Amino acid sequence: VTNGATNMKLYVRGTVDGNGYYLANSQNLGVNYLVPVGCTNFSVDGITFRDAGSWGIITARSRDLVFSNIKLLNHFNTGEDDGIDVCESQNVLVSNAVGIGLDDPFSSKTWADGTDIATNWPGTAQANSNVVFDGCLAWTYCYGFKLGQGTMQPQSDVIFRNSVVYDCAVALGVHHKWGAAP
């Protein structure tokens, strides 16, 4: 989703298949399902996303986002297949979501200007604030719910509530790797 988009809603009872296992293992290509960049008032409702070969959904320098009634179904043998990574965004709600995969289903991260993943994001690095994960189910080999491993800007009011971890290495982690912001 392009920079500057506003008042957008994606809702359908269908499936987005990233074919990520094949692309990651045969073409060395990571696939993201959806990346709202520089968006305002953006929502997604009712979609099943399956088989990302990289981070599935990445919010990037966006605000007023809602992801509800979604499923993020990834393999247990494809690395870096996070479900949703809220990056440098404000006023984000992820609710009634299922996240399954090898890597972190639900996480919140921030970067610095010029960090590899954020190199082409418009504007300057931003803080994460008012991010809520509510009514989520995580199943992974890594962190079920994670704050950090990308903490180059402040993160405040990141809330994980009413959620369940089925199985994982770490249920809830605060990980100050790649940055030391509060």
mmCIF file with all atom_site columns, C-alpha atoms in Angstrom:
data_model
loop_
_atom_site.group_PDB
_atom_site.id
_atom_site.type_symbol
_atom_site.label_atom_id
_atom_site.label_alt_id
_atom_site.label_comp_id
_atom_site.label_asym_id
_atom_site.label_entity_id
_atom_site.label_seq_id
_atom_site.pdbx_PDB_ins_code
_atom_site.Cartn_x
_atom_site.Cartn_y
_atom_site.Cartn_z
_atom_site.occupancy
_atom_site.B_iso_or_equiv
_atom_site.pdbx_formal_charge
_atom_site.auth_seq_id
_atom_site.auth_comp_id
_atom_site.auth_asym_id
_atom_site.auth_atom_id
_atom_site.pdbx_PDB_model_num
ATOM 1   C CA . VAL A 1 1   ? 0.000   0.000   0.000  1.00 0.00 ? 1   VAL A CA 1
ATOM 2   C CA . THR A 1 2   ? 1.559   3.238   -1.125 1.00 0.00 ? 2   THR A CA 1
ATOM 3   C CA . ASN A 1 3   ? 2.841   6.193   0.862  1.00 0.00 ? 3   ASN A CA 1
ATOM 4   C CA . GLY A 1 4   ? 0.160   8.718   1.693  1.00 0.00 ? 4   GLY A CA 1
ATOM 5   C CA . ALA A 1 5   ? -2.827  6.410   1.247  1.00 0.00 ? 5   ALA A CA 1
ATOM 6   C CA . THR A 1 6   ? -5.705  7.220   3.576  1.00 0.00 ? 6   THR A CA 1
ATOM 7   C CA . ASN A 1 7   ? -9.128  5.799   4.454  1.00 0.00 ? 7   ASN A CA 1
ATOM 8   C CA . MET A 1 8   ? -8.575  2.341   2.979  1.00 0.00 ? 8   MET A CA 1
ATOM 9   C CA . LYS A 1 9   ? -10.238 -0.925  3.973  1.00 0.00 ? 9   LYS A CA 1
ATOM 10  C CA . LEU A 1 10  ? -9.469  -4.457  2.800  1.00 0.00 ? 10  LEU A CA 1
ATOM 11  C CA . TYR A 1 11  ? -12.153 -6.905  3.773  1.00 0.00 ? 11  TYR A CA 1
ATOM 12  C CA . VAL A 1 12  ? -12.993 -10.260 2.285  1.00 0.00 ? 12  VAL A CA 1
ATOM 13  C CA . ARG A 1 13  ? -13.449 -13.816 3.418  1.00 0.00 ? 13  ARG A CA 1
ATOM 14  C CA . GLY A 1 14  ? -10.628 -15.122 1.252  1.00 0.00 ? 14  GLY A CA 1
ATOM 15  C CA . THR A 1 15  ? -6.998  -16.191 1.324  1.00 0.00 ? 15  THR A CA 1
ATOM 16  C CA . VAL A 1 16  ? -3.816  -14.477 0.222  1.00 0.00 ? 16  VAL A CA 1
ATOM 17  C CA . ASP A 1 17  ? -1.205  -17.169 -0.523 1.00 0.00 ? 17  ASP A CA 1
ATOM 18  C CA . GLY A 1 18  ? 2.356   -15.831 -0.637 1.00 0.00 ? 18  GLY A CA 1
ATOM 19  C CA . ASN A 1 19  ? 3.877   -19.093 -1.950 1.00 0.00 ? 19  ASN A CA 1
ATOM 20  C CA . GLY A 1 20  ? 6.700   -18.147 0.404  1.00 0.00 ? 20  GLY A CA 1
ATOM 21  C CA . TYR A 1 21  ? 8.101   -21.586 1.177  1.00 0.00 ? 21  TYR A CA 1
ATOM 22  C CA . TYR A 1 22  ? 8.791   -22.241 -2.487 1.00 0.00 ? 22  TYR A CA 1
ATOM 23  C CA . LEU A 1 23  ? 10.117  -18.733 -3.187 1.00 0.00 ? 23  LEU A CA 1
ATOM 24  C CA . ALA A 1 24  ? 12.352  -18.643 -0.093 1.00 0.00 ? 24  ALA A CA 1
ATOM 25  C CA . ASN A 1 25  ? 13.805  -22.104 -0.625 1.00 0.00 ? 25  ASN A CA 1
ATOM 26  C CA . SER A 1 26  ? 14.143  -22.229 -4.415 1.00 0.00 ? 26  SER A CA 1
ATOM 27  C CA . GLN A 1 27  ? 14.545  -18.566 -5.410 1.00 0.00 ? 27  GLN A CA 1
ATOM 28  C CA . ASN A 1 28  ? 16.041  -17.073 -2.212 1.00 0.00 ? 28  ASN A CA 1
ATOM 29  C CA . LEU A 1 29  ? 13.217  -14.531 -2.271 1.00 0.00 ? 29  LEU A CA 1
ATOM 30  C CA . GLY A 1 30  ? 11.315  -13.341 0.804  1.00 0.00 ? 30  GLY A CA 1
ATOM 31  C CA . VAL A 1 31  ? 7.680   -12.373 0.326  1.00 0.00 ? 31  VAL A CA 1
ATOM 32  C CA . ASN A 1 32  ? 5.567   -10.002 2.423  1.00 0.00 ? 32  ASN A CA 1
ATOM 33  C CA . TYR A 1 33  ? 1.785   -10.254 2.207  1.00 0.00 ? 33  TYR A CA 1
ATOM 34  C CA . LEU A 1 34  ? 1.005   -6.658  2.945  1.00 0.00 ? 34  LEU A CA 1
ATOM 35  C CA . VAL A 1 35  ? 3.060   -3.552  3.799  1.00 0.00 ? 35  VAL A CA 1
ATOM 36  C CA . PRO A 1 36  ? 1.088   -0.388  4.540  1.00 0.00 ? 36  PRO A CA 1
ATOM 37  C CA . VAL A 1 37  ? 3.755   2.341   4.286  1.00 0.00 ? 37  VAL A CA 1
ATOM 38  C CA . GLY A 1 38  ? 2.992   5.915   5.336  1.00 0.00 ? 38  GLY A CA 1
ATOM 39  C CA . CYS A 1 39  ? -0.744  5.169   5.528  1.00 0.00 ? 39  CYS A CA 1
ATOM 40  C CA . THR A 1 40  ? -3.456  6.678   7.705  1.00 0.00 ? 40  THR A CA 1
ATOM 41  C CA . ASN A 1 41  ? -6.788  5.129   8.651  1.00 0.00 ? 41  ASN A CA 1
ATOM 42  C CA . PHE A 1 42  ? -6.150  1.717   7.105  1.00 0.00 ? 42  PHE A CA 1
ATOM 43  C CA . SER A 1 43  ? -7.980  -1.484  8.090  1.00 0.00 ? 43  SER A CA 1
ATOM 44  C CA . VAL A 1 44  ? -7.954  -5.157  7.202  1.00 0.00 ? 44  VAL A CA 1
ATOM 45  C CA . ASP A 1 45  ? -10.780 -7.495  8.221  1.00 0.00 ? 45  ASP A CA 1
ATOM 46  C CA . GLY A 1 46  ? -11.408 -11.198 7.733  1.00 0.00 ? 46  GLY A CA 1
ATOM 47  C CA . ILE A 1 47  ? -8.516  -12.214 5.472  1.00 0.00 ? 47  ILE A CA 1
ATOM 48  C CA . THR A 1 48  ? -6.462  -15.387 5.829  1.00 0.00 ? 48  THR A CA 1
ATOM 49  C CA . PHE A 1 49  ? -2.807  -14.906 4.896  1.00 0.00 ? 49  PHE A CA 1
ATOM 50  C CA . ARG A 1 50  ? -0.760  -18.030 4.340  1.00 0.00 ? 50  ARG A CA 1
ATOM 51  C CA . ASP A 1 51  ? 2.792   -19.014 3.488  1.00 0.00 ? 51  ASP A CA 1
ATOM 52  C CA . ALA A 1 52  ? 4.958   -15.902 3.789  1.00 0.00 ? 52  ALA A CA 1
ATOM 53  C CA . GLY A 1 53  ? 8.611   -16.373 2.978  1.00 0.00 ? 53  GLY A CA 1
ATOM 54  C CA . SER A 1 54  ? 9.537   -13.373 5.118  1.00 0.00 ? 54  SER A CA 1
ATOM 55  C CA . TRP A 1 55  ? 7.730   -11.050 7.516  1.00 0.00 ? 55  TRP A CA 1
ATOM 56  C CA . GLY A 1 56  ? 4.082   -11.411 6.552  1.00 0.00 ? 56  GLY A CA 1
ATOM 57  C CA . ILE A 1 57  ? 2.538   -8.035  7.369  1.00 0.00 ? 57  ILE A CA 1
ATOM 58  C CA . ILE A 1 58  ? 4.739   -5.025  8.124  1.00 0.00 ? 58  ILE A CA 1
ATOM 59  C CA . THR A 1 59  ? 3.287   -1.692  9.129  1.00 0.00 ? 59  THR A CA 1
ATOM 60  C CA . ALA A 1 60  ? 5.768   1.050   8.301  1.00 0.00 ? 60  ALA A CA 1
ATOM 61  C CA . ARG A 1 61  ? 5.479   4.625   9.547  1.00 0.00 ? 61  ARG A CA 1
ATOM 62  C CA . SER A 1 62  ? 1.692   4.518   9.495  1.00 0.00 ? 62  SER A CA 1
ATOM 63  C CA . ARG A 1 63  ? -1.057  5.492   11.906 1.00 0.00 ? 63  ARG A CA 1
ATOM 64  C CA . ASP A 1 64  ? -4.635  4.576   12.817 1.00 0.00 ? 64  ASP A CA 1
ATOM 65  C CA . LEU A 1 65  ? -4.490  0.967   11.638 1.00 0.00 ? 65  LEU A CA 1
ATOM 66  C CA . VAL A 1 66  ? -6.834  -1.937  12.439 1.00 0.00 ? 66  VAL A CA 1
ATOM 67  C CA . PHE A 1 67  ? -6.213  -5.606  11.645 1.00 0.00 ? 67  PHE A CA 1
ATOM 68  C CA . SER A 1 68  ? -9.168  -7.702  12.791 1.00 0.00 ? 68  SER A CA 1
ATOM 69  C CA . ASN A 1 69  ? -10.334 -11.272 12.327 1.00 0.00 ? 69  ASN A CA 1
ATOM 70  C CA . ILE A 1 70  ? -7.190  -12.287 10.438 1.00 0.00 ? 70  ILE A CA 1
ATOM 71  C CA . LYS A 1 71  ? -5.218  -15.509 10.242 1.00 0.00 ? 71  LYS A CA 1
ATOM 72  C CA . LEU A 1 72  ? -1.462  -15.592 9.582  1.00 0.00 ? 72  LEU A CA 1
ATOM 73  C CA . LEU A 1 73  ? -0.607  -19.196 8.718  1.00 0.00 ? 73  LEU A CA 1
ATOM 74  C CA . ASN A 1 74  ? 3.055   -19.858 7.947  1.00 0.00 ? 74  ASN A CA 1
ATOM 75  C CA . HIS A 1 75  ? 5.328   -22.898 7.847  1.00 0.00 ? 75  HIS A CA 1
ATOM 76  C CA . PHE A 1 76  ? 7.395   -24.142 10.775 1.00 0.00 ? 76  PHE A CA 1
ATOM 77  C CA . ASN A 1 77  ? 10.404  -24.611 8.479  1.00 0.00 ? 77  ASN A CA 1
ATOM 78  C CA . THR A 1 78  ? 10.807  -21.218 6.779  1.00 0.00 ? 78  THR A CA 1
ATOM 79  C CA . GLY A 1 79  ? 12.857  -18.719 8.808  1.00 0.00 ? 79  GLY A CA 1
ATOM 80  C CA . GLU A 1 80  ? 11.914  -15.062 9.346  1.00 0.00 ? 80  GLU A CA 1
ATOM 81  C CA . ASP A 1 81  ? 8.242   -15.708 8.585  1.00 0.00 ? 81  ASP A CA 1
ATOM 82  C CA . ASP A 1 82  ? 6.843   -13.361 11.236 1.00 0.00 ? 82  ASP A CA 1
ATOM 83  C CA . GLY A 1 83  ? 3.085   -12.898 11.236 1.00 0.00 ? 83  GLY A CA 1
ATOM 84  C CA . ILE A 1 84  ? 2.679   -9.141  11.780 1.00 0.00 ? 84  ILE A CA 1
ATOM 85  C CA . ASP A 1 85  ? 5.416   -6.684  12.702 1.00 0.00 ? 85  ASP A CA 1
ATOM 86  C CA . VAL A 1 86  ? 4.202   -3.272  13.804 1.00 0.00 ? 86  VAL A CA 1
ATOM 87  C CA . CYS A 1 87  ? 7.096   -0.981  12.870 1.00 0.00 ? 87  CYS A CA 1
ATOM 88  C CA . GLU A 1 88  ? 7.272   2.729   13.618 1.00 0.00 ? 88  GLU A CA 1
ATOM 89  C CA . SER A 1 89  ? 3.490   3.135   13.707 1.00 0.00 ? 89  SER A CA 1
ATOM 90  C CA . GLN A 1 90  ? 0.953   4.711   16.024 1.00 0.00 ? 90  GLN A CA 1
ATOM 91  C CA . ASN A 1 91  ? -2.591  3.802   17.080 1.00 0.00 ? 91  ASN A CA 1
ATOM 92  C CA . VAL A 1 92  ? -2.549  0.206   15.853 1.00 0.00 ? 92  VAL A CA 1
ATOM 93  C CA . LEU A 1 93  ? -5.036  -2.493  16.864 1.00 0.00 ? 93  LEU A CA 1
ATOM 94  C CA . VAL A 1 94  ? -4.529  -6.167  16.041 1.00 0.00 ? 94  VAL A CA 1
ATOM 95  C CA . SER A 1 95  ? -7.547  -8.104  17.304 1.00 0.00 ? 95  SER A CA 1
ATOM 96  C CA . ASN A 1 96  ? -9.055  -11.560 17.014 1.00 0.00 ? 96  ASN A CA 1
ATOM 97  C CA . ALA A 1 97  ? -6.023  -12.864 15.143 1.00 0.00 ? 97  ALA A CA 1
ATOM 98  C CA . VAL A 1 98  ? -4.321  -16.239 14.821 1.00 0.00 ? 98  VAL A CA 1
ATOM 99  C CA . GLY A 1 99  ? -0.579  -16.310 14.097 1.00 0.00 ? 99  GLY A CA 1
ATOM 100 C CA . ILE A 1 100 ? 1.234   -19.586 13.345 1.00 0.00 ? 100 ILE A CA 1
ATOM 101 C CA . GLY A 1 101 ? 4.777   -20.038 12.038 1.00 0.00 ? 101 GLY A CA 1
ATOM 102 C CA . LEU A 1 102 ? 8.428   -20.642 12.763 1.00 0.00 ? 102 LEU A CA 1
ATOM 103 C CA . ASP A 1 103 ? 9.159   -17.029 13.697 1.00 0.00 ? 103 ASP A CA 1
ATOM 104 C CA . ASP A 1 104 ? 7.372   -14.409 15.805 1.00 0.00 ? 104 ASP A CA 1
ATOM 105 C CA . PRO A 1 105 ? 3.625   -14.160 15.052 1.00 0.00 ? 105 PRO A CA 1
ATOM 106 C CA . PHE A 1 106 ? 3.064   -10.797 16.792 1.00 0.00 ? 106 PHE A CA 1
ATOM 107 C CA . SER A 1 107 ? 5.768   -8.191  17.336 1.00 0.00 ? 107 SER A CA 1
ATOM 108 C CA . SER A 1 108 ? 6.505   -4.487  17.674 1.00 0.00 ? 108 SER A CA 1
ATOM 109 C CA . LYS A 1 109 ? 9.780   -2.989  16.341 1.00 0.00 ? 109 LYS A CA 1
ATOM 110 C CA . THR A 1 110 ? 11.423  0.334   15.523 1.00 0.00 ? 110 THR A CA 1
ATOM 111 C CA . TRP A 1 111 ? 14.416  1.192   13.353 1.00 0.00 ? 111 TRP A CA 1
ATOM 112 C CA . ALA A 1 112 ? 16.829  4.021   12.570 1.00 0.00 ? 112 ALA A CA 1
ATOM 113 C CA . ASP A 1 113 ? 16.980  5.980   9.343  1.00 0.00 ? 113 ASP A CA 1
ATOM 114 C CA . GLY A 1 114 ? 18.980  3.926   6.891  1.00 0.00 ? 114 GLY A CA 1
ATOM 115 C CA . THR A 1 115 ? 18.466  0.560   8.607  1.00 0.00 ? 115 THR A CA 1
ATOM 116 C CA . ASP A 1 116 ? 18.345  -2.056  5.855  1.00 0.00 ? 116 ASP A CA 1
ATOM 117 C CA . ILE A 1 117 ? 14.652  -2.914  6.136  1.00 0.00 ? 117 ILE A CA 1
ATOM 118 C CA . ALA A 1 118 ? 13.642  0.756   6.461  1.00 0.00 ? 118 ALA A CA 1
ATOM 119 C CA . THR A 1 119 ? 15.931  2.165   3.756  1.00 0.00 ? 119 THR A CA 1
ATOM 120 C CA . ASN A 1 120 ? 13.099  2.849   1.305  1.00 0.00 ? 120 ASN A CA 1
ATOM 121 C CA . TRP A 1 121 ? 10.467  3.890   3.827  1.00 0.00 ? 121 TRP A CA 1
ATOM 122 C CA . PRO A 1 122 ? 9.488   7.545   3.384  1.00 0.00 ? 122 PRO A CA 1
ATOM 123 C CA . GLY A 1 123 ? 10.201  10.170  6.027  1.00 0.00 ? 123 GLY A CA 1
ATOM 124 C CA . THR A 1 124 ? 12.295  9.758   9.126  1.00 0.00 ? 124 THR A CA 1
ATOM 125 C CA . ALA A 1 125 ? 12.290  7.036   11.757 1.00 0.00 ? 125 ALA A CA 1
ATOM 126 C CA . GLN A 1 126 ? 9.337   7.121   14.159 1.00 0.00 ? 126 GLN A CA 1
ATOM 127 C CA . ALA A 1 127 ? 8.387   5.757   17.557 1.00 0.00 ? 127 ALA A CA 1
ATOM 128 C CA . ASN A 1 128 ? 5.788   3.061   18.091 1.00 0.00 ? 128 ASN A CA 1
ATOM 129 C CA . SER A 1 129 ? 2.960   4.132   20.364 1.00 0.00 ? 129 SER A CA 1
ATOM 130 C CA . ASN A 1 130 ? -0.493  2.938   21.326 1.00 0.00 ? 130 ASN A CA 1
ATOM 131 C CA . VAL A 1 131 ? -0.125  -0.528  19.796 1.00 0.00 ? 131 VAL A CA 1
ATOM 132 C CA . VAL A 1 132 ? -2.617  -3.131  21.056 1.00 0.00 ? 132 VAL A CA 1
ATOM 133 C CA . PHE A 1 133 ? -2.648  -6.876  20.389 1.00 0.00 ? 133 PHE A CA 1
ATOM 134 C CA . ASP A 1 134 ? -5.979  -8.148  21.744 1.00 0.00 ? 134 ASP A CA 1
ATOM 135 C CA . GLY A 1 135 ? -7.540  -11.592 21.534 1.00 0.00 ? 135 GLY A CA 1
ATOM 136 C CA . CYS A 1 136 ? -4.663  -13.172 19.619 1.00 0.00 ? 136 CYS A CA 1
ATOM 137 C CA . LEU A 1 137 ? -3.472  -16.782 19.452 1.00 0.00 ? 137 LEU A CA 1
ATOM 138 C CA . ALA A 1 138 ? 0.246   -17.431 18.820 1.00 0.00 ? 138 ALA A CA 1
ATOM 139 C CA . TRP A 1 139 ? 1.910   -20.744 17.919 1.00 0.00 ? 139 TRP A CA 1
ATOM 140 C CA . THR A 1 140 ? 5.606   -20.635 17.068 1.00 0.00 ? 140 THR A CA 1
ATOM 141 C CA . TYR A 1 141 ? 9.094   -21.945 17.777 1.00 0.00 ? 141 TYR A CA 1
ATOM 142 C CA . CYS A 1 142 ? 10.241  -18.426 18.738 1.00 0.00 ? 142 CYS A CA 1
ATOM 143 C CA . TYR A 1 143 ? 8.513   -15.567 20.607 1.00 0.00 ? 143 TYR A CA 1
ATOM 144 C CA . GLY A 1 144 ? 4.720   -15.726 20.755 1.00 0.00 ? 144 GLY A CA 1
ATOM 145 C CA . PHE A 1 145 ? 4.503   -11.988 21.448 1.00 0.00 ? 145 PHE A CA 1
ATOM 146 C CA . LYS A 1 146 ? 7.570   -9.748  21.196 1.00 0.00 ? 146 LYS A CA 1
ATOM 147 C CA . LEU A 1 147 ? 8.529   -6.171  21.856 1.00 0.00 ? 147 LEU A CA 1
ATOM 148 C CA . GLY A 1 148 ? 11.912  -5.368  20.385 1.00 0.00 ? 148 GLY A CA 1
ATOM 149 C CA . GLN A 1 149 ? 14.719  -6.950  18.436 1.00 0.00 ? 149 GLN A CA 1
ATOM 150 C CA . GLY A 1 150 ? 14.476  -3.648  16.667 1.00 0.00 ? 150 GLY A CA 1
ATOM 151 C CA . THR A 1 151 ? 14.431  -0.957  19.387 1.00 0.00 ? 151 THR A CA 1
ATOM 152 C CA . MET A 1 152 ? 16.086  2.026   17.747 1.00 0.00 ? 152 MET A CA 1
ATOM 153 C CA . GLN A 1 153 ? 13.203  4.433   18.469 1.00 0.00 ? 153 GLN A CA 1
ATOM 154 C CA . PRO A 1 154 ? 11.046  4.629   21.610 1.00 0.00 ? 154 PRO A CA 1
ATOM 155 C CA . GLN A 1 155 ? 8.111   2.300   22.033 1.00 0.00 ? 155 GLN A CA 1
ATOM 156 C CA . SER A 1 156 ? 5.320   3.183   24.441 1.00 0.00 ? 156 SER A CA 1
ATOM 157 C CA . ASP A 1 157 ? 1.911   1.815   25.319 1.00 0.00 ? 157 ASP A CA 1
ATOM 158 C CA . VAL A 1 158 ? 2.435   -1.498  23.535 1.00 0.00 ? 158 VAL A CA 1
ATOM 159 C CA . ILE A 1 159 ? -0.187  -3.785  25.056 1.00 0.00 ? 159 ILE A CA 1
ATOM 160 C CA . PHE A 1 160 ? -0.679  -7.549  24.742 1.00 0.00 ? 160 PHE A CA 1
ATOM 161 C CA . ARG A 1 161 ? -3.983  -8.596  26.321 1.00 0.00 ? 161 ARG A CA 1
ATOM 162 C CA . ASN A 1 162 ? -6.581  -11.361 26.297 1.00 0.00 ? 162 ASN A CA 1
ATOM 163 C CA . SER A 1 163 ? -4.242  -13.500 24.222 1.00 0.00 ? 163 SER A CA 1
ATOM 164 C CA . VAL A 1 164 ? -2.978  -17.075 24.295 1.00 0.00 ? 164 VAL A CA 1
ATOM 165 C CA . VAL A 1 165 ? 0.249   -18.808 23.365 1.00 0.00 ? 165 VAL A CA 1
ATOM 166 C CA . TYR A 1 166 ? -0.307  -22.409 22.319 1.00 0.00 ? 166 TYR A CA 1
ATOM 167 C CA . ASP A 1 167 ? 3.362   -23.350 22.089 1.00 0.00 ? 167 ASP A CA 1
ATOM 168 C CA . CYS A 1 168 ? 6.609   -21.374 21.749 1.00 0.00 ? 168 CYS A CA 1
ATOM 169 C CA . ALA A 1 169 ? 10.144  -20.867 23.037 1.00 0.00 ? 169 ALA A CA 1
ATOM 170 C CA . VAL A 1 170 ? 9.247   -17.568 24.773 1.00 0.00 ? 170 VAL A CA 1
ATOM 171 C CA . ALA A 1 171 ? 5.640   -16.545 25.414 1.00 0.00 ? 171 ALA A CA 1
ATOM 172 C CA . LEU A 1 172 ? 6.228   -12.807 25.885 1.00 0.00 ? 172 LEU A CA 1
ATOM 173 C CA . GLY A 1 173 ? 9.605   -11.242 25.264 1.00 0.00 ? 173 GLY A CA 1
ATOM 174 C CA . VAL A 1 174 ? 11.138  -7.809  25.589 1.00 0.00 ? 174 VAL A CA 1
ATOM 175 C CA . HIS A 1 175 ? 14.288  -8.022  23.523 1.00 0.00 ? 175 HIS A CA 1
ATOM 176 C CA . HIS A 1 176 ? 16.750  -5.097  23.363 1.00 0.00 ? 176 HIS A CA 1
ATOM 177 C CA . LYS A 1 177 ? 18.713  -6.385  20.412 1.00 0.00 ? 177 LYS A CA 1
ATOM 178 C CA . TRP A 1 178 ? 19.441  -3.923  17.578 1.00 0.00 ? 178 TRP A CA 1
ATOM 179 C CA . GLY A 1 179 ? 18.873  -0.736  19.524 1.00 0.00 ? 179 GLY A CA 1
ATOM 180 C CA . ALA A 1 180 ? 18.586  0.547   23.056 1.00 0.00 ? 180 ALA A CA 1
ATOM 181 C CA . ALA A 1 181 ? 15.664  2.997   22.924 1.00 0.00 ? 181 ALA A CA 1
ATOM 182 C CA . PRO A 1 182 ? 13.153  2.928   25.790 1.00 0.00 ? 182 PRO A CA 1
#
